[in-house]
Amino acid sequence: MANVLAPRELMARTSTAPSLESVIPRQFGTWKIVPEISPVQPVDPEAYVQPDPQSAKVYSQEVGRGYSDGQGHIVMLMVAYGPVQNYRLKAHRPEICYTANGFRISDKVDAPVNFRNGSSPILATRLIAERESRYEPVTYWIRIGNDVTNGVVSYQLSRLKYGLRGLIPDGALIRVSTIGLPREASFQLQDQFIHDLLSAVPPQELRFFTGTS
């Protein structure tokens, strides 16, 4: 019975992911890309798995960039996508990715991020990553299928919801971080960056970042 009820249909087959390199603008608002800046990357090569060979639509993507607002402030963006919700995303979660790179994680809290007037806020996670003199506040969220999950319970509930419908959800992790600023100033700058970024994303692609729930 468990084998019969196991989810088999990839949501990624019914909704092709956009090309993140082209969808994520290199310049928007006051923000311009800084080629020499790149975000912290996972260090575990075992995090990779092979894409589903049965569908050309199923593939993985990662985009890591640094942006400047023209006033000396730098924001780092990492977007990772996988056709299966645990594909590569686990390695990109700051609690794992930053720890593996020698950072200490602290002050983890939930935080709603408003990105557009009239829209429900994104329930994101904030935390502080520190290594020696580097102090890096981080904001991130994970989309599972059409849901933005926050924490272990909501993650498992989303998996269960799709599993009962015979679906294997795809997933995306969006992570924003800054260095060189105090905590509150960092999160304020990150909120502005997220607002500006999502305002610049084509409307038909916004669901990739924010889900539909």
PDB file of N, CA, C and O in Angstrom, residues 4 30 46 48 53 59 72 78 82 91 96 101 104 106 116 127-128 149 157 159 163 170 184 192-194 202 208:
ATOM      1  N   VAL A   4       2.069   1.941  -3.432  1.00  0.00           N
ATOM      2  CA  VAL A   4       1.014   2.438  -4.303  1.00  0.00           C
ATOM      3  C   VAL A   4       0.759   3.920  -4.063  1.00  0.00           C
ATOM      4  O   VAL A   4       0.543   4.701  -4.993  1.00  0.00           O
ATOM      5  N   THR A  30      18.199  51.026  -8.164  1.00  0.00           N
ATOM      6  CA  THR A  30      19.543  51.572  -7.968  1.00  0.00           C
ATOM      7  C   THR A  30      20.609  50.479  -7.899  1.00  0.00           C
ATOM      8  O   THR A  30      21.790  50.775  -7.673  1.00  0.00           O
ATOM      9  N   GLU A  46      28.647  16.091  -2.275  1.00  0.00           N
ATOM     10  CA  GLU A  46      27.664  15.015  -2.257  1.00  0.00           C
ATOM     11  C   GLU A  46      26.239  15.543  -2.278  1.00  0.00           C
ATOM     12  O   GLU A  46      25.278  14.784  -2.374  1.00  0.00           O
ATOM     13  N   TYR A  48      24.952  17.099  -4.630  1.00  0.00           N
ATOM     14  CA  TYR A  48      24.427  17.006  -5.989  1.00  0.00           C
ATOM     15  C   TYR A  48      23.825  15.633  -6.239  1.00  0.00           C
ATOM     16  O   TYR A  48      24.335  14.612  -5.780  1.00  0.00           O
ATOM     17  N   PRO A  53      16.183  11.894 -15.735  1.00  0.00           N
ATOM     18  CA  PRO A  53      16.537  11.715 -17.146  1.00  0.00           C
ATOM     19  C   PRO A  53      15.328  11.589 -18.054  1.00  0.00           C
ATOM     20  O   PRO A  53      15.474  11.596 -19.274  1.00  0.00           O
ATOM     21  N   TYR A  59      15.541  20.187 -14.528  1.00  0.00           N
ATOM     22  CA  TYR A  59      16.945  20.510 -14.393  1.00  0.00           C
ATOM     23  C   TYR A  59      17.126  21.376 -13.166  1.00  0.00           C
ATOM     24  O   TYR A  59      16.172  21.857 -12.583  1.00  0.00           O
ATOM     25  N   GLY A  72      27.724  52.352  -1.801  1.00  0.00           N
ATOM     26  CA  GLY A  72      28.718  51.593  -1.064  1.00  0.00           C
ATOM     27  C   GLY A  72      28.174  50.369  -0.350  1.00  0.00           C
ATOM     28  O   GLY A  72      28.936  49.645   0.296  1.00  0.00           O
ATOM     29  N   MET A  78      21.606  34.599  -3.429  1.00  0.00           N
ATOM     30  CA  MET A  78      21.745  33.225  -3.887  1.00  0.00           C
ATOM     31  C   MET A  78      20.349  32.656  -4.125  1.00  0.00           C
ATOM     32  O   MET A  78      19.486  32.715  -3.245  1.00  0.00           O
ATOM     33  N   GLY A  82      15.586  23.265  -7.545  1.00  0.00           N
ATOM     34  CA  GLY A  82      15.670  21.840  -7.819  1.00  0.00           C
ATOM     35  C   GLY A  82      14.316  21.267  -8.161  1.00  0.00           C
ATOM     36  O   GLY A  82      13.307  21.669  -7.586  1.00  0.00           O
ATOM     37  N   ALA A  91      21.607  21.701   1.133  1.00  0.00           N
ATOM     38  CA  ALA A  91      22.985  22.161   1.288  1.00  0.00           C
ATOM     39  C   ALA A  91      23.087  23.679   1.279  1.00  0.00           C
ATOM     40  O   ALA A  91      24.057  24.246   1.754  1.00  0.00           O
ATOM     41  N   ILE A  96      23.153  24.989   7.394  1.00  0.00           N
ATOM     42  CA  ILE A  96      24.069  23.945   6.949  1.00  0.00           C
ATOM     43  C   ILE A  96      25.226  24.546   6.159  1.00  0.00           C
ATOM     44  O   ILE A  96      26.397  24.262   6.421  1.00  0.00           O
ATOM     45  N   ASN A 101      31.014  26.123   6.238  1.00  0.00           N
ATOM     46  CA  ASN A 101      32.076  27.047   5.849  1.00  0.00           C
ATOM     47  C   ASN A 101      32.740  27.717   7.052  1.00  0.00           C
ATOM     48  O   ASN A 101      33.475  28.697   6.893  1.00  0.00           O
ATOM     49  N   ARG A 104      29.486  30.589  12.652  1.00  0.00           N
ATOM     50  CA  ARG A 104      28.593  30.319  13.777  1.00  0.00           C
ATOM     51  C   ARG A 104      27.234  30.946  13.455  1.00  0.00           C
ATOM     52  O   ARG A 104      27.164  32.088  12.972  1.00  0.00           O
ATOM     53  N   SER A 106      23.472  32.227  14.808  1.00  0.00           N
ATOM     54  CA  SER A 106      22.778  32.653  16.022  1.00  0.00           C
ATOM     55  C   SER A 106      21.582  33.521  15.663  1.00  0.00           C
ATOM     56  O   SER A 106      21.404  33.922  14.508  1.00  0.00           O
ATOM     57  N   ARG A 116       5.272  43.704  -1.908  1.00  0.00           N
ATOM     58  CA  ARG A 116       4.408  44.409  -2.852  1.00  0.00           C
ATOM     59  C   ARG A 116       3.132  44.821  -2.148  1.00  0.00           C
ATOM     60  O   ARG A 116       2.566  44.051  -1.364  1.00  0.00           O
ATOM     61  N   LEU A 127      18.727  35.272  10.371  1.00  0.00           N
ATOM     62  CA  LEU A 127      19.724  34.772  11.312  1.00  0.00           C
ATOM     63  C   LEU A 127      21.015  35.551  11.119  1.00  0.00           C
ATOM     64  O   LEU A 127      21.165  36.312  10.167  1.00  0.00           O
ATOM     65  N   ILE A 128      21.946  35.333  12.036  1.00  0.00           N
ATOM     66  CA  ILE A 128      23.257  35.963  11.973  1.00  0.00           C
ATOM     67  C   ILE A 128      24.312  34.877  11.773  1.00  0.00           C
ATOM     68  O   ILE A 128      24.327  33.874  12.500  1.00  0.00           O
ATOM     69  N   THR A 149       7.581  27.772   2.837  1.00  0.00           N
ATOM     70  CA  THR A 149       7.641  27.088   4.122  1.00  0.00           C
ATOM     71  C   THR A 149       8.582  27.826   5.053  1.00  0.00           C
ATOM     72  O   THR A 149       9.529  28.490   4.625  1.00  0.00           O
ATOM     73  N   LEU A 157       4.581  19.506   6.470  1.00  0.00           N
ATOM     74  CA  LEU A 157       3.166  19.589   6.092  1.00  0.00           C
ATOM     75  C   LEU A 157       3.009  19.808   4.597  1.00  0.00           C
ATOM     76  O   LEU A 157       2.107  19.244   3.963  1.00  0.00           O
ATOM     77  N   ARG A 159       5.156  18.858   2.236  1.00  0.00           N
ATOM     78  CA  ARG A 159       5.499  17.594   1.588  1.00  0.00           C
ATOM     79  C   ARG A 159       4.339  16.614   1.680  1.00  0.00           C
ATOM     80  O   ARG A 159       4.011  15.929   0.703  1.00  0.00           O
ATOM     81  N   GLY A 163       2.253  15.030  -1.326  1.00  0.00           N
ATOM     82  CA  GLY A 163       2.371  13.582  -1.407  1.00  0.00           C
ATOM     83  C   GLY A 163       1.028  12.890  -1.464  1.00  0.00           C
ATOM     84  O   GLY A 163       0.849  11.905  -2.191  1.00  0.00           O
ATOM     85  N   ASP A 170       8.586  20.602  -6.529  1.00  0.00           N
ATOM     86  CA  ASP A 170       9.894  21.187  -6.776  1.00  0.00           C
ATOM     87  C   ASP A 170      10.166  22.210  -5.684  1.00  0.00           C
ATOM     88  O   ASP A 170       9.337  22.418  -4.790  1.00  0.00           O
ATOM     89  N   GLU A 184      20.216  45.658  12.394  1.00  0.00           N
ATOM     90  CA  GLU A 184      18.972  46.265  11.924  1.00  0.00           C
ATOM     91  C   GLU A 184      19.154  46.977  10.589  1.00  0.00           C
ATOM     92  O   GLU A 184      18.274  46.930   9.720  1.00  0.00           O
ATOM     93  N   GLN A 192      14.687  46.171   1.448  1.00  0.00           N
ATOM     94  CA  GLN A 192      14.587  47.050   0.288  1.00  0.00           C
ATOM     95  C   GLN A 192      15.044  46.332  -0.975  1.00  0.00           C
ATOM     96  O   GLN A 192      14.435  46.454  -2.046  1.00  0.00           O
ATOM     97  N   PHE A 193      16.111  45.556  -0.851  1.00  0.00           N
ATOM     98  CA  PHE A 193      16.625  44.803  -1.996  1.00  0.00           C
ATOM     99  C   PHE A 193      15.593  43.784  -2.477  1.00  0.00           C
ATOM    100  O   PHE A 193      15.345  43.664  -3.693  1.00  0.00           O
ATOM    101  N   ILE A 194      14.990  43.045  -1.546  1.00  0.00           N
ATOM    102  CA  ILE A 194      13.982  42.045  -1.916  1.00  0.00           C
ATOM    103  C   ILE A 194      12.799  42.715  -2.608  1.00  0.00           C
ATOM    104  O   ILE A 194      12.293  42.224  -3.629  1.00  0.00           O
ATOM    105  N   PRO A 202       9.639  39.690 -13.986  1.00  0.00           N
ATOM    106  CA  PRO A 202       8.428  39.658 -14.817  1.00  0.00           C
ATOM    107  C   PRO A 202       7.261  39.038 -14.048  1.00  0.00           C
ATOM    108  O   PRO A 202       7.446  38.033 -13.349  1.00  0.00           O
ATOM    109  N   PHE A 208       7.475  31.824  -9.154  1.00  0.00           N
ATOM    110  CA  PHE A 208       8.642  30.987  -8.896  1.00  0.00           C
ATOM    111  C   PHE A 208       9.283  31.366  -7.563  1.00  0.00           C
ATOM    112  O   PHE A 208       9.773  30.503  -6.826  1.00  0.00           O
TER     113      PHE A 208
END
